[in-house]
XYZ file of C-alpha atoms in Angstrom:
479
model
C -30.249 -79.027 86.208
C -28.826 -82.483 86.894
C -26.760 -84.437 84.358
C -25.474 -87.964 84.877
C -21.704 -87.854 84.438
C -20.260 -91.204 83.379
C -16.895 -90.189 84.839
C -18.369 -89.747 88.335
C -21.050 -92.464 87.992
C -23.588 -90.062 89.472
C -25.794 -87.108 88.674
C -24.170 -83.716 89.016
C -25.501 -80.199 88.860
C -24.741 -78.708 85.470
C -22.588 -75.702 86.254
C -21.585 -72.796 84.060
C -20.469 -69.332 85.073
C -23.520 -67.076 85.204
C -22.307 -64.913 82.336
C -21.321 -67.886 80.132
C -24.276 -69.182 78.138
C -22.174 -71.029 75.541
C -21.895 -74.820 75.563
C -19.565 -76.901 73.412
C -20.932 -80.374 72.679
C -19.121 -83.138 70.804
C -20.681 -86.498 69.884
C -18.806 -89.294 68.130
C -20.096 -89.515 64.564
C -20.401 -92.390 62.104
C -17.823 -94.327 60.121
C -19.364 -93.892 56.684
C -19.069 -97.296 54.996
C -22.734 -98.350 55.136
C -26.203 -96.952 55.796
C -26.971 -95.778 59.317
C -28.998 -98.159 61.477
C -31.615 -97.551 64.154
C -28.959 -97.735 66.884
C -27.310 -94.685 65.342
C -30.736 -93.077 65.217
C -31.271 -93.700 68.939
C -28.042 -91.958 69.951
C -28.354 -88.983 67.609
C -32.030 -88.381 68.437
C -31.060 -88.308 72.130
C -28.349 -85.695 71.683
C -30.514 -83.664 69.319
C -33.099 -83.545 72.127
C -30.413 -82.619 74.657
C -29.252 -79.703 72.542
C -32.857 -78.603 71.982
C -33.562 -78.532 75.712
C -30.352 -76.708 76.570
C -31.242 -74.030 74.035
C -34.834 -73.957 75.328
C -33.525 -72.919 78.757
C -31.305 -70.221 77.317
C -27.949 -71.721 76.352
C -26.247 -71.410 72.983
C -24.945 -74.858 72.005
C -22.285 -75.481 69.381
C -22.692 -79.144 68.427
C -19.985 -81.034 66.499
C -20.250 -84.581 65.174
C -17.227 -85.936 63.343
C -17.296 -88.013 60.175
C -14.781 -90.879 60.059
C -14.083 -90.999 56.328
C -10.867 -93.049 56.416
C -11.025 -96.497 57.990
C -10.302 -100.153 57.205
C -14.043 -100.851 56.883
C -14.403 -98.116 54.273
C -11.427 -99.434 52.316
C -12.696 -103.014 52.421
C -16.205 -102.019 51.295
C -14.746 -99.870 48.490
C -12.714 -102.860 47.229
C -15.827 -105.028 47.247
C -17.607 -102.455 45.089
C -14.565 -101.579 42.971
C -14.775 -97.855 43.727
C -12.512 -95.272 45.328
C -12.740 -95.253 49.170
C -13.222 -91.478 49.270
C -16.149 -91.754 46.835
C -17.719 -94.462 48.981
C -17.296 -92.310 52.103
C -18.869 -89.275 50.439
C -21.774 -91.398 49.192
C -22.602 -92.819 52.620
C -22.011 -89.507 54.385
C -24.649 -87.966 52.123
C -27.095 -90.791 52.855
C -26.387 -90.515 56.585
C -27.280 -86.810 56.589
C -30.435 -87.539 54.580
C -31.447 -90.153 57.148
C -30.788 -87.793 60.041
C -32.899 -85.093 58.427
C -35.842 -87.496 58.179
C -35.519 -88.129 61.920
C -35.422 -84.356 62.554
C -31.818 -84.652 63.713
C -30.664 -81.414 62.158
C -29.173 -79.496 65.073
C -25.534 -80.470 64.397
C -23.558 -77.307 63.617
C -20.527 -78.966 62.058
C -19.679 -82.376 60.555
C -15.865 -82.238 60.272
C -14.260 -85.033 58.266
C -11.188 -86.790 59.638
C -9.305 -86.474 56.339
C -9.730 -82.688 56.407
C -7.801 -82.513 59.696
C -4.596 -84.385 58.918
C -2.376 -81.478 59.998
C -4.074 -81.403 63.401
C -3.582 -85.182 63.674
C 0.116 -84.886 62.766
C 0.607 -82.118 65.325
C -0.975 -84.107 68.140
C 1.082 -87.216 67.364
C 4.289 -85.178 67.384
C 3.445 -83.553 70.731
C 2.775 -86.970 72.264
C 6.140 -88.233 70.984
C 7.949 -85.123 72.256
C 6.354 -85.504 75.699
C 7.288 -89.186 75.921
C 3.752 -90.571 75.687
C 4.206 -92.152 72.245
C 6.846 -94.162 70.415
C 7.520 -95.277 66.847
C 8.003 -98.842 65.620
C 8.314 -100.437 62.202
C 4.498 -100.771 62.075
C 3.408 -97.376 63.315
C 3.309 -94.853 66.129
C 1.720 -96.004 69.376
C 0.465 -94.395 72.562
C 2.248 -95.894 75.577
C -0.624 -96.409 77.996
C 1.684 -97.148 80.924
C 2.913 -93.547 80.799
C -0.555 -92.181 81.524
C -1.269 -93.132 85.123
C -5.028 -92.617 84.855
C -5.550 -94.595 81.664
C -8.975 -96.249 81.845
C -10.389 -93.830 84.418
C -13.625 -93.316 82.457
C -14.402 -97.021 82.044
C -13.054 -97.717 85.531
C -11.673 -101.062 84.376
C -8.880 -103.093 85.875
C -6.535 -102.811 82.910
C -4.032 -105.240 84.412
C -6.524 -108.003 83.651
C -6.883 -106.909 80.033
C -4.512 -107.823 77.220
C -6.138 -105.776 74.488
C -9.463 -104.556 73.219
C -10.208 -103.753 69.594
C -6.428 -103.566 69.136
C -4.507 -106.009 66.982
C -1.765 -107.799 68.896
C 1.497 -106.456 67.480
C 4.841 -107.785 68.702
C 6.450 -104.423 67.990
C 4.352 -102.740 70.686
C 5.664 -102.392 74.221
C 2.302 -103.427 75.669
C -0.753 -105.048 74.024
C -2.873 -102.213 75.489
C -0.891 -99.555 73.599
C -3.011 -98.198 70.766
C -2.175 -96.876 67.326
C -1.857 -93.176 66.609
C -0.421 -93.802 63.146
C -0.581 -97.063 61.168
C 2.144 -97.435 58.587
C 1.152 -98.798 55.182
C 2.000 -98.370 51.517
C -1.387 -99.665 50.474
C -3.579 -96.924 49.072
C -5.175 -94.823 50.314
C -2.391 -93.530 52.527
C -1.014 -90.186 53.658
C 2.608 -89.101 53.719
C 4.068 -88.277 57.114
C 7.435 -87.995 58.851
C 6.807 -91.494 60.219
C 6.235 -92.935 56.757
C 3.168 -93.517 54.623
C 0.105 -94.536 56.552
C -3.276 -93.744 58.004
C -4.386 -92.275 61.363
C -5.517 -94.420 64.256
C -9.159 -94.455 65.279
C -8.887 -92.389 68.475
C -6.629 -89.531 67.380
C -9.065 -87.982 64.899
C -11.563 -87.022 67.609
C -9.120 -85.159 69.834
C -7.515 -83.499 66.815
C -10.930 -82.207 65.781
C -12.145 -81.139 69.220
C -8.889 -79.328 70.037
C -9.145 -77.510 66.709
C -12.647 -76.172 67.409
C -13.054 -76.268 71.206
C -9.540 -76.184 72.599
C -8.172 -78.765 75.074
C -11.173 -78.599 77.430
C -14.890 -78.368 76.778
C -18.313 -78.998 78.273
C -19.961 -82.210 77.036
C -18.807 -85.307 75.153
C -21.411 -87.859 74.108
C -21.682 -91.219 72.435
C -22.914 -94.768 72.898
C -21.983 -96.915 75.905
C -19.928 -99.161 73.636
C -17.477 -96.291 73.029
C -16.434 -95.774 76.645
C -13.602 -98.310 76.372
C -11.292 -98.057 74.647
C -12.299 -95.086 72.506
C -13.180 -92.455 75.090
C -10.520 -93.649 77.517
C -8.001 -93.227 74.694
C -9.278 -89.729 73.888
C -8.766 -88.677 77.506
C -5.252 -90.131 77.579
C -4.320 -88.311 74.373
C -5.765 -84.887 75.128
C -4.812 -84.627 78.785
C -1.262 -85.766 77.981
C -0.996 -83.202 75.185
C -2.406 -80.244 77.127
C -1.381 -81.100 80.676
C -4.882 -79.989 81.679
C -7.727 -81.960 83.159
C -10.496 -82.717 82.807
C -10.601 -82.844 79.038
C -14.396 -82.911 79.301
C -16.533 -81.753 82.203
C -19.531 -84.015 81.538
C -19.429 -87.407 79.825
C -22.821 -88.603 78.573
C -23.605 -92.020 77.077
C -26.693 -93.592 75.523
C -27.830 -97.111 76.366
C -27.828 -100.110 74.031
C -30.588 -100.844 71.535
C -31.894 -104.379 71.036
C -34.430 -105.728 68.550
C -37.131 -107.913 70.113
C -34.867 -108.459 73.108
C -31.848 -109.539 71.055
C -28.724 -107.612 70.092
C -29.049 -106.257 66.559
C -26.787 -108.097 64.130
C -26.622 -108.735 60.393
C -25.839 -112.386 61.071
C -29.083 -112.736 63.060
C -31.108 -111.084 60.315
C -32.472 -108.393 62.660
C -30.306 -105.533 61.406
C -32.535 -102.537 60.635
C -31.302 -99.464 58.807
C -33.043 -96.129 59.169
C -34.124 -96.483 55.545
C -35.702 -99.855 56.347
C -37.450 -98.242 59.292
C -39.077 -95.349 57.465
C -40.459 -97.623 54.750
C -42.793 -99.071 57.391
C -43.069 -96.446 60.107
C -43.526 -92.716 60.507
C -40.026 -91.422 61.395
C -41.645 -89.208 64.054
C -43.145 -92.302 65.668
C -39.616 -93.722 65.909
C -38.342 -90.451 67.355
C -41.103 -90.495 69.966
C -40.358 -94.175 70.682
C -36.709 -93.291 71.362
C -37.650 -90.419 73.668
C -40.156 -92.637 75.504
C -37.148 -94.334 77.126
C -34.482 -92.523 79.137
C -31.405 -91.932 76.999
C -29.167 -93.906 79.407
C -31.459 -96.934 79.596
C -31.406 -99.911 77.250
C -34.172 -99.747 74.665
C -35.947 -102.621 72.939
C -37.188 -102.060 69.402
C -40.280 -104.046 68.395
C -43.395 -103.623 66.303
C -45.443 -103.466 69.503
C -43.341 -100.608 70.894
C -43.556 -98.685 67.616
C -47.322 -99.190 67.539
C -47.594 -97.692 71.016
C -45.428 -94.740 69.991
C -47.646 -94.246 66.939
C -50.748 -94.236 69.152
C -49.176 -91.631 71.425
C -48.221 -89.520 68.419
C -51.780 -89.737 67.074
C -53.128 -88.819 70.493
C -50.951 -85.714 70.616
C -51.970 -84.735 67.095
C -55.659 -85.286 67.829
C -55.396 -83.153 70.966
C -53.747 -80.405 68.959
C -56.558 -80.608 66.365
C -59.124 -80.345 69.152
C -57.291 -77.391 70.679
C -57.154 -75.502 67.408
C -60.855 -76.132 66.798
C -61.951 -74.917 70.238
C -59.715 -71.848 70.013
C -61.334 -70.908 66.713
C -64.726 -71.364 68.329
C -63.742 -69.215 71.310
C -61.787 -66.647 69.298
C -64.368 -63.937 69.922
C -63.634 -64.177 73.615
C -60.127 -62.713 73.192
C -61.648 -59.272 73.689
C -63.950 -60.211 76.548
C -61.811 -58.299 79.076
C -63.982 -55.264 78.425
C -67.118 -57.163 79.418
C -67.183 -57.287 83.234
C -70.180 -59.595 83.299
C -68.371 -62.276 81.311
C -65.139 -61.723 83.201
C -66.859 -62.375 86.505
C -68.221 -65.726 85.426
C -66.696 -68.802 87.016
C -64.571 -70.930 84.689
C -64.704 -74.693 84.744
C -61.039 -74.627 83.638
C -58.310 -74.089 86.178
C -55.452 -72.062 84.702
C -53.189 -73.408 87.423
C -53.465 -76.863 85.843
C -51.458 -75.666 82.840
C -48.792 -74.105 85.047
C -48.560 -77.260 87.155
C -48.202 -79.453 84.049
C -45.458 -77.215 82.656
C -43.681 -77.152 86.019
C -43.769 -80.950 86.178
C -42.557 -81.217 82.574
C -39.593 -78.914 83.235
C -38.819 -80.679 86.525
C -38.492 -83.994 84.683
C -36.349 -82.516 81.901
C -34.086 -80.911 84.507
C -33.531 -84.350 86.045
C -30.970 -85.648 83.533
C -33.307 -85.118 80.564
C -35.924 -87.572 81.805
C -37.978 -87.621 78.607
C -40.190 -90.637 79.497
C -41.521 -88.871 82.592
C -41.755 -85.551 80.752
C -43.740 -87.261 77.993
C -45.992 -88.967 80.546
C -46.753 -85.535 82.023
C -47.804 -84.184 78.629
C -49.845 -87.269 77.697
C -51.643 -87.079 81.026
C -52.368 -83.396 80.461
C -53.913 -84.144 77.069
C -56.682 -85.917 78.992
C -57.308 -82.714 80.926
C -57.356 -80.676 77.722
C -59.803 -82.983 75.963
C -62.019 -83.249 79.042
C -62.216 -79.472 79.286
C -62.950 -79.184 75.566
C -65.860 -81.577 76.037
C -67.157 -79.461 78.936
C -66.939 -76.260 76.889
C -68.813 -77.843 73.996
C -71.607 -78.724 76.417
C -71.822 -75.163 77.752
C -74.199 -72.541 76.530
C -72.524 -69.539 74.953
C -73.514 -67.249 77.799
C -71.813 -69.604 80.266
C -68.355 -69.243 78.692
C -65.833 -66.863 80.266
C -62.448 -65.431 79.352
C -60.514 -67.932 81.504
C -61.882 -70.764 79.384
C -60.167 -69.267 76.366
C -56.994 -68.538 78.355
C -56.791 -72.155 79.514
C -56.745 -73.465 75.957
C -54.400 -70.712 74.801
C -51.892 -71.595 77.548
C -52.328 -75.294 76.787
C -51.424 -74.639 73.159
C -48.279 -72.782 74.246
C -47.322 -75.731 76.461
C -47.631 -78.114 73.520
C -45.486 -75.748 71.451
C -42.794 -75.815 74.147
C -43.013 -79.600 74.293
C -42.701 -79.887 70.516
C -39.740 -77.491 70.404
C -37.826 -79.975 72.603
C -39.147 -83.346 71.397
C -39.351 -82.064 67.793
C -41.955 -84.558 66.555
C -43.597 -82.255 63.971
C -46.834 -81.711 65.861
C -47.453 -78.358 64.243
C -45.964 -79.184 60.834
C -48.400 -82.074 60.415
C -51.165 -79.535 59.899
C -49.711 -78.864 56.446
C -50.007 -82.547 55.556
C -53.660 -82.472 56.542
C -54.204 -79.501 54.258
C -52.623 -81.438 51.397
C -54.977 -84.353 52.027
C -57.956 -81.999 51.858
C -56.631 -80.600 48.592
C -56.697 -84.112 47.143
C -60.270 -84.563 48.307
C -61.198 -81.219 46.730
C -59.627 -82.288 43.428
C -61.648 -85.487 43.492
C -64.834 -83.428 43.956
C -63.891 -81.270 40.949
C -63.201 -84.328 38.776
C -66.542 -85.887 39.728
C -68.317 -82.594 39.033
C -66.788 -82.450 35.523
C -67.888 -86.008 34.928
C -71.485 -85.101 35.765
C -71.278 -81.997 33.571
C -70.156 -84.101 30.610
C -72.861 -86.669 31.273
C -75.390 -83.834 31.076
C -73.643 -82.656 27.872
C -72.510 -79.385 29.440
C -69.158 -79.659 27.648
C -68.394 -75.947 27.644
C -68.339 -75.575 31.437
C -66.538 -78.900 31.792
C -63.815 -77.743 29.383
C -63.467 -74.398 31.162
C -62.804 -76.212 34.462
C -60.273 -78.492 32.735
C -58.465 -75.527 31.147
C -58.279 -73.638 34.458
C -56.829 -76.717 36.158
C -54.279 -77.121 33.334
C -53.202 -73.515 33.905
C -52.425 -74.544 37.491
C -50.355 -77.439 36.057
C -52.991 -79.970 37.139
C -53.379 -82.245 34.152
C -56.823 -83.737 33.463
C -57.599 -85.712 30.341
C -61.000 -86.650 28.973
C -61.304 -90.217 27.722
């Protein structure tokens, strides 16, 4: 399997020792001061898919996504709403998890909060000071980037041409590029430390958390492209300085940017879309399929037209599954045909190799850096083959059907199950929704039947039906 490694700027073979089937995956989580937007959804759907595929091919993946629950944005938003910052963080963390569940992003094993790992943060800061990589000033504790010779190696930037990035210029720092590990303040909320009251810097929480659960080195670190510099560069500088081991992470993976109608999403432009806004208008599974219709590293453009196309593809997959289930029911009696040599010797119009070839092509695309658009194209193309063969079977006489016809559709169904286990777009769960719709139609028939009974003055039978429905907690009133 090939994975594009941001550090190497090329695809590499994913390598693990043959006996080691465990993978540690960390993805930068949200700062919980507002509702999650569709850009968050894009990144977390991608890594949910990545974990699903890795487990499909036999790995056991432990997936961590941190929750930044102490940050200037949280404090500012809490002041605006006159509530405690921790209450605000808990509120939006809950809503974030609800949103992720609606997108079927539920494969994260652990959501560790930054504020629950203050001891780990303190320990890492102290080690960096002891090793000469950090220094204290009147405003905080800072990482001295000049001491780490490879600082910026992930972003591959010429740091000599940079003064600072997402770092406030502070005259107490030795270099504008030095970043905060601890920010001193007596403004609540703050934490007591040997360096004075304050709050942790942005970058230190991630390495404190990953070292706690994974140790100093692990398999995969993910996030959006916008986090490469300075955030991920800072993580590398911290962890590799602390441990003396490199690489901190074997494979760095990053998702591309999301635009809305070709323009960067922004509240000031009025094109900012939260996940909650999204699911008021669109099926969340259509959005998930839209995301996976573009390679995770490529930029993606959100528009009504693109969501409509994703919805059509989702409907096409569902319709094919309906057709498959119907034909399998029709051909069910042929599951025991093996004992009938005459039927076994008949020539099938379905080629079983077509299913194997489609699955091989699907896996080949997924093995190529999780190429979901090509993998999806393979499955969508194969749905044409399925539906064409269903049409042929329906035109056959019963005595022309053979066991391989049934086997073709059975194998096709298994392929769609494999596809759904990776893309996780609720293909098979949707059947329950259809059953609910039919239940509503059945209830309408019952209500209309009671109406006719009452019109014909058959009140006794009408009342019996009403009473039985009431026993099932289905309330019907006669007016």
